[in-house]
mmCIF file of N, CA and C in Angstrom:
data_model
loop_
_atom_site.group_PDB
_atom_site.id
_atom_site.type_symbol
_atom_site.label_atom_id
_atom_site.label_comp_id
_atom_site.label_asym_id
_atom_site.label_seq_id
_atom_site.Cartn_x
_atom_site.Cartn_y
_atom_site.Cartn_z
ATOM 1 N N UNK A 1 -92.892 -1.497 31.089
ATOM 2 C CA UNK A 1 -92.742 -1.494 29.643
ATOM 3 C C UNK A 1 -93.753 -0.504 29.073
ATOM 4 N N UNK A 2 -93.313 0.343 28.168
ATOM 5 C CA UNK A 2 -94.210 1.348 27.597
ATOM 6 C C UNK A 2 -95.262 0.689 26.701
ATOM 7 N N UNK A 3 -96.342 1.409 26.492
ATOM 8 C CA UNK A 3 -97.431 0.897 25.647
ATOM 9 C C UNK A 3 -96.937 0.620 24.231
ATOM 10 N N UNK A 4 -96.078 1.489 23.691
ATOM 11 C CA UNK A 4 -95.552 1.304 22.334
ATOM 12 C C UNK A 4 -94.724 0.023 22.251
ATOM 13 N N UNK A 5 -93.914 -0.229 23.268
ATOM 14 C CA UNK A 5 -93.098 -1.450 23.262
ATOM 15 C C UNK A 5 -93.978 -2.682 23.360
ATOM 16 N N UNK A 6 -95.044 -2.605 24.162
ATOM 17 C CA UNK A 6 -95.970 -3.725 24.284
ATOM 18 C C UNK A 6 -96.652 -3.985 22.941
ATOM 19 N N UNK A 7 -97.039 -2.914 22.265
ATOM 20 C CA UNK A 7 -97.708 -3.058 20.973
ATOM 21 C C UNK A 7 -96.766 -3.672 19.936
ATOM 22 N N UNK A 8 -95.522 -3.203 19.919
ATOM 23 C CA UNK A 8 -94.539 -3.762 18.981
ATOM 24 C C UNK A 8 -94.254 -5.230 19.289
ATOM 25 N N UNK A 9 -94.152 -5.561 20.577
ATOM 26 C CA UNK A 9 -93.898 -6.949 20.964
ATOM 27 C C UNK A 9 -95.060 -7.841 20.541
ATOM 28 N N UNK A 10 -96.289 -7.348 20.718
ATOM 29 C CA UNK A 10 -97.461 -8.129 20.315
ATOM 30 C C UNK A 10 -97.494 -8.314 18.807
ATOM 31 N N UNK A 11 -97.204 -7.255 18.059
ATOM 32 C CA UNK A 11 -97.195 -7.353 16.594
ATOM 33 C C UNK A 11 -96.093 -8.286 16.118
ATOM 34 N N UNK A 12 -94.936 -8.215 16.760
ATOM 35 C CA UNK A 12 -93.844 -9.121 16.396
ATOM 36 C C UNK A 12 -94.228 -10.570 16.673
ATOM 37 N N UNK A 13 -94.923 -10.798 17.792
ATOM 38 C CA UNK A 13 -95.365 -12.160 18.116
ATOM 39 C C UNK A 13 -96.331 -12.675 17.060
ATOM 40 N N UNK A 14 -97.235 -11.811 16.594
ATOM 41 C CA UNK A 14 -98.174 -12.204 15.534
ATOM 42 C C UNK A 14 -97.413 -12.538 14.264
ATOM 43 N N UNK A 15 -96.440 -11.701 13.915
ATOM 44 C CA UNK A 15 -95.654 -11.932 12.697
ATOM 45 C C UNK A 15 -94.894 -13.247 12.781
ATOM 46 N N UNK A 16 -94.255 -13.492 13.914
ATOM 47 C CA UNK A 16 -93.508 -14.736 14.090
ATOM 48 C C UNK A 16 -94.445 -15.934 14.020
ATOM 49 N N UNK A 17 -95.617 -15.809 14.628
ATOM 50 C CA UNK A 17 -96.596 -16.892 14.597
ATOM 51 C C UNK A 17 -96.989 -17.206 13.163
ATOM 52 N N UNK A 18 -97.231 -16.165 12.371
ATOM 53 C CA UNK A 18 -97.600 -16.386 10.966
ATOM 54 C C UNK A 18 -96.492 -17.101 10.210
ATOM 55 N N UNK A 19 -95.274 -16.669 10.438
ATOM 56 C CA UNK A 19 -94.154 -17.254 9.713
ATOM 57 C C UNK A 19 -93.857 -18.681 10.167
ATOM 58 N N UNK A 20 -93.972 -18.937 11.461
ATOM 59 C CA UNK A 20 -93.708 -20.275 11.972
ATOM 60 C C UNK A 20 -94.782 -21.276 11.568
ATOM 61 N N UNK A 21 -95.915 -20.774 11.135
ATOM 62 C CA UNK A 21 -97.010 -21.661 10.753
ATOM 63 C C UNK A 21 -96.740 -22.358 9.426
ATOM 64 N N UNK A 22 -95.731 -21.941 8.695
ATOM 65 C CA UNK A 22 -95.388 -22.596 7.438
ATOM 66 C C UNK A 22 -96.383 -22.323 6.334
ATOM 67 N N UNK A 23 -96.890 -21.129 6.281
ATOM 68 C CA UNK A 23 -97.907 -20.791 5.290
ATOM 69 C C UNK A 23 -97.337 -20.057 4.094
ATOM 70 N N UNK A 24 -96.056 -20.105 3.889
ATOM 71 C CA UNK A 24 -95.439 -19.399 2.783
ATOM 72 C C UNK A 24 -95.464 -20.279 1.548
ATOM 73 N N UNK A 25 -95.933 -19.727 0.437
ATOM 74 C CA UNK A 25 -95.965 -20.462 -0.814
ATOM 75 C C UNK A 25 -94.536 -20.818 -1.214
ATOM 76 N N UNK A 26 -94.322 -22.034 -1.672
ATOM 77 C CA UNK A 26 -93.003 -22.453 -2.132
ATOM 78 C C UNK A 26 -92.038 -22.735 -1.003
ATOM 79 N N UNK A 27 -92.547 -23.109 0.171
ATOM 80 C CA UNK A 27 -91.659 -23.309 1.309
ATOM 81 C C UNK A 27 -90.684 -24.466 1.112
ATOM 82 N N UNK A 28 -90.989 -25.379 0.197
ATOM 83 C CA UNK A 28 -90.093 -26.505 -0.044
ATOM 84 C C UNK A 28 -89.032 -26.193 -1.084
ATOM 85 N N UNK A 29 -89.041 -24.992 -1.639
ATOM 86 C CA UNK A 29 -88.058 -24.614 -2.647
ATOM 87 C C UNK A 29 -86.684 -24.500 -2.000
ATOM 88 N N UNK A 30 -85.651 -24.652 -2.818
ATOM 89 C CA UNK A 30 -84.289 -24.561 -2.312
ATOM 90 C C UNK A 30 -84.018 -23.172 -1.766
ATOM 91 N N UNK A 31 -83.325 -23.111 -0.652
ATOM 92 C CA UNK A 31 -83.018 -21.824 -0.027
ATOM 93 C C UNK A 31 -81.981 -21.080 -0.854
ATOM 94 N N UNK A 32 -82.028 -19.770 -0.780
ATOM 95 C CA UNK A 32 -81.018 -18.960 -1.440
ATOM 96 C C UNK A 32 -81.241 -18.763 -2.916
ATOM 97 N N UNK A 33 -82.395 -19.168 -3.428
ATOM 98 C CA UNK A 33 -82.654 -18.976 -4.840
ATOM 99 C C UNK A 33 -82.806 -17.509 -5.165
ATOM 100 N N UNK A 34 -82.516 -17.141 -6.400
ATOM 101 C CA UNK A 34 -82.593 -15.745 -6.787
ATOM 102 C C UNK A 34 -84.031 -15.314 -7.039
ATOM 103 N N UNK A 35 -84.914 -16.277 -7.165
ATOM 104 C CA UNK A 35 -86.299 -15.985 -7.511
ATOM 105 C C UNK A 35 -87.048 -15.321 -6.353
ATOM 106 N N UNK A 36 -86.794 -15.730 -5.136
ATOM 107 C CA UNK A 36 -87.495 -15.166 -3.989
ATOM 108 C C UNK A 36 -88.830 -15.842 -3.759
ATOM 109 N N UNK A 37 -89.494 -15.420 -2.720
ATOM 110 C CA UNK A 37 -90.768 -15.981 -2.315
ATOM 111 C C UNK A 37 -91.723 -14.833 -2.009
ATOM 112 N N UNK A 38 -92.997 -15.089 -2.200
ATOM 113 C CA UNK A 38 -94.010 -14.095 -1.868
ATOM 114 C C UNK A 38 -94.906 -14.640 -0.763
ATOM 115 N N UNK A 39 -95.087 -13.853 0.276
ATOM 116 C CA UNK A 39 -96.002 -14.168 1.357
ATOM 117 C C UNK A 39 -97.238 -13.315 1.138
ATOM 118 N N UNK A 40 -98.367 -13.968 0.869
ATOM 119 C CA UNK A 40 -99.613 -13.265 0.549
ATOM 120 C C UNK A 40 -100.521 -13.278 1.772
ATOM 121 N N UNK A 41 -100.808 -12.092 2.292
ATOM 122 C CA UNK A 41 -101.602 -11.945 3.514
ATOM 123 C C UNK A 41 -102.854 -11.130 3.236
ATOM 124 N N UNK A 42 -103.883 -11.392 4.015
ATOM 125 C CA UNK A 42 -105.028 -10.494 3.943
ATOM 126 C C UNK A 42 -104.952 -9.538 5.125
ATOM 127 N N UNK A 43 -105.628 -8.420 4.979
ATOM 128 C CA UNK A 43 -105.807 -7.510 6.104
ATOM 129 C C UNK A 43 -107.279 -7.141 6.137
ATOM 130 N N UNK A 44 -107.743 -6.814 7.316
ATOM 131 C CA UNK A 44 -109.170 -6.545 7.470
ATOM 132 C C UNK A 44 -109.383 -5.509 8.559
ATOM 133 N N UNK A 45 -110.431 -4.730 8.401
ATOM 134 C CA UNK A 45 -110.742 -3.700 9.391
ATOM 135 C C UNK A 45 -111.166 -4.315 10.723
ATOM 136 N N UNK A 46 -111.591 -5.573 10.723
ATOM 137 C CA UNK A 46 -111.949 -6.246 11.972
ATOM 138 C C UNK A 46 -110.758 -6.937 12.615
ATOM 139 N N UNK A 47 -109.573 -6.836 12.013
ATOM 140 C CA UNK A 47 -108.366 -7.459 12.540
ATOM 141 C C UNK A 47 -107.306 -6.378 12.781
ATOM 142 N N UNK A 48 -107.299 -5.770 13.971
ATOM 143 C CA UNK A 48 -106.365 -4.674 14.236
ATOM 144 C C UNK A 48 -104.893 -5.060 14.059
ATOM 145 N N UNK A 49 -104.532 -6.286 14.388
ATOM 146 C CA UNK A 49 -103.129 -6.699 14.230
ATOM 147 C C UNK A 49 -102.702 -6.618 12.767
ATOM 148 N N UNK A 50 -103.576 -7.023 11.853
ATOM 149 C CA UNK A 50 -103.221 -6.956 10.435
ATOM 150 C C UNK A 50 -103.072 -5.511 9.974
ATOM 151 N N UNK A 51 -103.883 -4.626 10.511
ATOM 152 C CA UNK A 51 -103.794 -3.213 10.133
ATOM 153 C C UNK A 51 -102.477 -2.599 10.595
ATOM 154 N N UNK A 52 -102.069 -2.937 11.819
ATOM 155 C CA UNK A 52 -100.809 -2.410 12.349
ATOM 156 C C UNK A 52 -99.627 -2.982 11.571
ATOM 157 N N UNK A 53 -99.617 -4.293 11.351
ATOM 158 C CA UNK A 53 -98.519 -4.916 10.607
ATOM 159 C C UNK A 53 -98.378 -4.320 9.211
ATOM 160 N N UNK A 54 -99.503 -4.110 8.551
ATOM 161 C CA UNK A 54 -99.473 -3.550 7.193
ATOM 162 C C UNK A 54 -99.018 -2.100 7.215
ATOM 163 N N UNK A 55 -99.555 -1.314 8.128
ATOM 164 C CA UNK A 55 -99.227 0.106 8.192
ATOM 165 C C UNK A 55 -97.752 0.341 8.540
ATOM 166 N N UNK A 56 -97.234 -0.404 9.497
ATOM 167 C CA UNK A 56 -95.865 -0.198 9.961
ATOM 168 C C UNK A 56 -94.816 -0.902 9.090
ATOM 169 N N UNK A 57 -95.268 -1.805 8.206
ATOM 170 C CA UNK A 57 -94.379 -2.540 7.286
ATOM 171 C C UNK A 57 -93.300 -3.348 8.027
ATOM 172 N N UNK A 58 -93.662 -3.866 9.207
ATOM 173 C CA UNK A 58 -92.706 -4.646 9.981
ATOM 174 C C UNK A 58 -92.343 -5.961 9.297
ATOM 175 N N UNK A 59 -93.312 -6.626 8.684
ATOM 176 C CA UNK A 59 -92.997 -7.886 7.995
ATOM 177 C C UNK A 59 -92.106 -7.636 6.787
ATOM 178 N N UNK A 60 -92.412 -6.614 6.020
ATOM 179 C CA UNK A 60 -91.591 -6.297 4.852
ATOM 180 C C UNK A 60 -90.148 -6.025 5.265
ATOM 181 N N UNK A 61 -89.981 -5.292 6.359
ATOM 182 C CA UNK A 61 -88.643 -4.969 6.854
ATOM 183 C C UNK A 61 -87.913 -6.220 7.313
ATOM 184 N N UNK A 62 -88.583 -7.068 8.088
ATOM 185 C CA UNK A 62 -87.951 -8.277 8.630
ATOM 186 C C UNK A 62 -87.608 -9.293 7.548
ATOM 187 N N UNK A 63 -88.424 -9.371 6.508
ATOM 188 C CA UNK A 63 -88.251 -10.422 5.504
ATOM 189 C C UNK A 63 -87.483 -9.989 4.267
ATOM 190 N N UNK A 64 -87.162 -8.715 4.146
ATOM 191 C CA UNK A 64 -86.480 -8.215 2.956
ATOM 192 C C UNK A 64 -85.135 -8.906 2.731
ATOM 193 N N UNK A 65 -84.356 -9.103 3.779
ATOM 194 C CA UNK A 65 -83.044 -9.735 3.624
ATOM 195 C C UNK A 65 -83.140 -11.237 3.360
ATOM 196 N N UNK A 66 -84.333 -11.818 3.519
ATOM 197 C CA UNK A 66 -84.552 -13.239 3.228
ATOM 198 C C UNK A 66 -85.151 -13.431 1.840
ATOM 199 N N UNK A 67 -85.203 -12.347 1.063
ATOM 200 C CA UNK A 67 -85.719 -12.375 -0.305
ATOM 201 C C UNK A 67 -87.198 -12.785 -0.352
ATOM 202 N N UNK A 68 -87.963 -12.326 0.656
ATOM 203 C CA UNK A 68 -89.395 -12.602 0.724
ATOM 204 C C UNK A 68 -90.141 -11.289 0.505
ATOM 205 N N UNK A 69 -91.044 -11.299 -0.455
ATOM 206 C CA UNK A 69 -91.891 -10.145 -0.724
ATOM 207 C C UNK A 69 -93.226 -10.365 -0.040
ATOM 208 N N UNK A 70 -93.753 -9.344 0.608
ATOM 209 C CA UNK A 70 -95.037 -9.427 1.293
ATOM 210 C C UNK A 70 -96.069 -8.646 0.484
ATOM 211 N N UNK A 71 -97.188 -9.292 0.169
ATOM 212 C CA UNK A 71 -98.288 -8.601 -0.497
ATOM 213 C C UNK A 71 -99.519 -8.680 0.393
ATOM 214 N N UNK A 72 -100.367 -7.670 0.293
ATOM 215 C CA UNK A 72 -101.561 -7.564 1.131
ATOM 216 C C UNK A 72 -102.798 -7.488 0.260
ATOM 217 N N UNK A 73 -103.860 -8.142 0.703
ATOM 218 C CA UNK A 73 -105.150 -8.109 0.014
ATOM 219 C C UNK A 73 -106.226 -7.785 1.044
ATOM 220 N N UNK A 74 -107.063 -6.784 0.753
ATOM 221 C CA UNK A 74 -108.131 -6.413 1.663
ATOM 222 C C UNK A 74 -109.195 -7.500 1.701
ATOM 223 N N UNK A 75 -109.587 -7.876 2.898
ATOM 224 C CA UNK A 75 -110.654 -8.849 3.098
ATOM 225 C C UNK A 75 -111.887 -8.102 3.580
ATOM 226 N N UNK A 76 -112.990 -8.263 2.874
ATOM 227 C CA UNK A 76 -114.218 -7.547 3.218
ATOM 228 C C UNK A 76 -115.060 -8.291 4.245
ATOM 229 N N UNK A 77 -114.554 -9.364 4.785
ATOM 230 C CA UNK A 77 -115.287 -10.123 5.797
ATOM 231 C C UNK A 77 -114.741 -11.529 5.900
ATOM 232 N N UNK A 78 -115.148 -12.229 6.928
ATOM 233 C CA UNK A 78 -114.656 -13.583 7.157
ATOM 234 C C UNK A 78 -114.966 -14.519 5.998
ATOM 235 N N UNK A 79 -116.154 -14.372 5.407
ATOM 236 C CA UNK A 79 -116.495 -15.242 4.280
ATOM 237 C C UNK A 79 -115.572 -14.988 3.095
ATOM 238 N N UNK A 80 -115.191 -13.730 2.870
ATOM 239 C CA UNK A 80 -114.272 -13.407 1.763
ATOM 240 C C UNK A 80 -112.865 -13.920 2.065
ATOM 241 N N UNK A 81 -112.454 -13.864 3.324
ATOM 242 C CA UNK A 81 -111.145 -14.410 3.700
ATOM 243 C C UNK A 81 -111.115 -15.914 3.467
ATOM 244 N N UNK A 82 -112.202 -16.600 3.830
ATOM 245 C CA UNK A 82 -112.273 -18.047 3.589
ATOM 246 C C UNK A 82 -112.247 -18.361 2.092
ATOM 247 N N UNK A 83 -112.936 -17.561 1.291
ATOM 248 C CA UNK A 83 -112.907 -17.758 -0.164
ATOM 249 C C UNK A 83 -111.499 -17.555 -0.716
ATOM 250 N N UNK A 84 -110.797 -16.526 -0.228
ATOM 251 C CA UNK A 84 -109.435 -16.265 -0.685
ATOM 252 C C UNK A 84 -108.502 -17.412 -0.311
ATOM 253 N N UNK A 85 -108.679 -17.972 0.871
ATOM 254 C CA UNK A 85 -107.870 -19.118 1.284
ATOM 255 C C UNK A 85 -108.165 -20.343 0.422
ATOM 256 N N UNK A 86 -109.458 -20.615 0.210
ATOM 257 C CA UNK A 86 -109.849 -21.771 -0.623
ATOM 258 C C UNK A 86 -109.383 -21.602 -2.061
ATOM 259 N N UNK A 87 -109.428 -20.376 -2.564
ATOM 260 C CA UNK A 87 -109.038 -20.107 -3.940
ATOM 261 C C UNK A 87 -107.551 -19.881 -4.120
ATOM 262 N N UNK A 88 -106.762 -20.074 -3.072
ATOM 263 C CA UNK A 88 -105.314 -19.912 -3.094
ATOM 264 C C UNK A 88 -104.901 -18.498 -3.506
ATOM 265 N N UNK A 89 -105.709 -17.505 -3.108
ATOM 266 C CA UNK A 89 -105.379 -16.111 -3.385
ATOM 267 C C UNK A 89 -104.506 -15.509 -2.286
ATOM 268 N N UNK A 90 -104.576 -16.091 -1.077
ATOM 269 C CA UNK A 90 -103.735 -15.654 0.038
ATOM 270 C C UNK A 90 -103.169 -16.887 0.733
ATOM 271 N N UNK A 91 -102.038 -16.685 1.395
ATOM 272 C CA UNK A 91 -101.434 -17.760 2.180
ATOM 273 C C UNK A 91 -101.940 -17.742 3.617
ATOM 274 N N UNK A 92 -102.192 -16.545 4.142
ATOM 275 C CA UNK A 92 -102.689 -16.384 5.502
ATOM 276 C C UNK A 92 -103.861 -15.416 5.458
ATOM 277 N N UNK A 93 -104.991 -15.853 5.999
ATOM 278 C CA UNK A 93 -106.181 -15.005 6.047
ATOM 279 C C UNK A 93 -106.693 -14.931 7.466
ATOM 280 N N UNK A 94 -107.510 -13.925 7.735
ATOM 281 C CA UNK A 94 -108.050 -13.777 9.085
ATOM 282 C C UNK A 94 -109.569 -13.838 9.036
ATOM 283 N N UNK A 95 -110.119 -14.643 9.925
ATOM 284 C CA UNK A 95 -111.569 -14.789 10.006
ATOM 285 C C UNK A 95 -111.994 -14.790 11.460
ATOM 286 N N UNK A 96 -113.269 -14.625 11.662
ATOM 287 C CA UNK A 96 -113.831 -14.791 13.002
ATOM 288 C C UNK A 96 -113.833 -16.283 13.330
ATOM 289 N N UNK A 97 -113.870 -16.598 14.597
ATOM 290 C CA UNK A 97 -113.823 -18.000 15.017
ATOM 291 C C UNK A 97 -114.956 -18.840 14.463
ATOM 292 N N UNK A 98 -116.171 -18.311 14.478
ATOM 293 C CA UNK A 98 -117.323 -19.066 13.987
ATOM 294 C C UNK A 98 -117.206 -19.324 12.481
ATOM 295 N N UNK A 99 -116.730 -18.341 11.739
ATOM 296 C CA UNK A 99 -116.584 -18.512 10.290
ATOM 297 C C UNK A 99 -115.551 -19.590 9.968
ATOM 298 N N UNK A 100 -114.470 -19.622 10.721
ATOM 299 C CA UNK A 100 -113.453 -20.654 10.523
ATOM 300 C C UNK A 100 -114.010 -22.031 10.872
ATOM 301 N N UNK A 101 -114.771 -22.108 11.946
ATOM 302 C CA UNK A 101 -115.373 -23.380 12.357
ATOM 303 C C UNK A 101 -116.330 -23.904 11.282
ATOM 304 N N UNK A 102 -117.172 -23.026 10.760
ATOM 305 C CA UNK A 102 -118.119 -23.433 9.723
ATOM 306 C C UNK A 102 -117.372 -23.871 8.459
ATOM 307 N N UNK A 103 -116.339 -23.130 8.067
ATOM 308 C CA UNK A 103 -115.567 -23.495 6.877
ATOM 309 C C UNK A 103 -114.912 -24.865 7.049
ATOM 310 N N UNK A 104 -114.345 -25.108 8.218
ATOM 311 C CA UNK A 104 -113.719 -26.414 8.471
ATOM 312 C C UNK A 104 -114.756 -27.527 8.481
ATOM 313 N N UNK A 105 -115.921 -27.247 9.047
ATOM 314 C CA UNK A 105 -117.001 -28.242 9.076
ATOM 315 C C UNK A 105 -117.482 -28.579 7.671
ATOM 316 N N UNK A 106 -117.355 -27.626 6.757
ATOM 317 C CA UNK A 106 -117.760 -27.838 5.368
ATOM 318 C C UNK A 106 -116.635 -28.388 4.499
ATOM 319 N N UNK A 107 -115.531 -28.771 5.125
ATOM 320 C CA UNK A 107 -114.475 -29.451 4.391
ATOM 321 C C UNK A 107 -113.320 -28.593 3.909
ATOM 322 N N UNK A 108 -113.291 -27.310 4.233
ATOM 323 C CA UNK A 108 -112.159 -26.473 3.834
ATOM 324 C C UNK A 108 -110.930 -26.864 4.650
ATOM 325 N N UNK A 109 -109.802 -27.073 3.994
ATOM 326 C CA UNK A 109 -108.598 -27.509 4.708
ATOM 327 C C UNK A 109 -107.838 -26.334 5.324
ATOM 328 N N UNK A 110 -108.534 -25.486 6.077
ATOM 329 C CA UNK A 110 -107.863 -24.355 6.699
ATOM 330 C C UNK A 110 -107.315 -24.763 8.053
ATOM 331 N N UNK A 111 -106.287 -24.057 8.485
ATOM 332 C CA UNK A 111 -105.665 -24.326 9.778
ATOM 333 C C UNK A 111 -105.665 -23.050 10.591
ATOM 334 N N UNK A 112 -105.843 -23.196 11.865
ATOM 335 C CA UNK A 112 -105.818 -22.067 12.768
ATOM 336 C C UNK A 112 -104.391 -21.814 13.209
ATOM 337 N N UNK A 113 -103.986 -20.560 13.141
ATOM 338 C CA UNK A 113 -102.642 -20.176 13.569
ATOM 339 C C UNK A 113 -102.772 -19.517 14.926
ATOM 340 N N UNK A 114 -102.136 -20.095 15.911
ATOM 341 C CA UNK A 114 -102.131 -19.513 17.240
ATOM 342 C C UNK A 114 -100.999 -20.113 18.026
ATOM 343 N N UNK A 115 -100.306 -19.264 18.705
ATOM 344 C CA UNK A 115 -99.245 -19.731 19.582
ATOM 345 C C UNK A 115 -99.354 -18.939 20.864
ATOM 346 N N UNK A 116 -99.616 -19.622 21.923
ATOM 347 C CA UNK A 116 -99.756 -18.954 23.211
ATOM 348 C C UNK A 116 -98.381 -18.490 23.682
ATOM 349 N N UNK A 117 -98.264 -17.206 24.029
ATOM 350 C CA UNK A 117 -96.966 -16.694 24.506
ATOM 351 C C UNK A 117 -96.525 -17.395 25.785
ATOM 352 N N UNK A 118 -95.204 -17.523 25.931
ATOM 353 C CA UNK A 118 -94.622 -18.051 27.157
ATOM 354 C C UNK A 118 -94.704 -19.492 27.210
#
């Protein structure tokens, strides 16, 4: 398998993991509504997967026919991602493991998104 195909497969797996996690605002709304849904994601220079997904617009392409709009917000660090999650500014944020652990220990209701392939 070529390196490009491996990279696309990995990015697709990340995208599917995000979507399967149920982090979309308004997920309980009736399907097929004309209003649509917005998936709010952060991207960060310390998270290469988010940079690739944002640059290649793979999520926007995959979700366009489902009436889902994808918006991106730059995260300047794990603490800012945690603040955005707590403040309901993003639906999915990326943090370092220690930052997520500390936030959860302090009572933030964040969830870790991970799905082991295979």
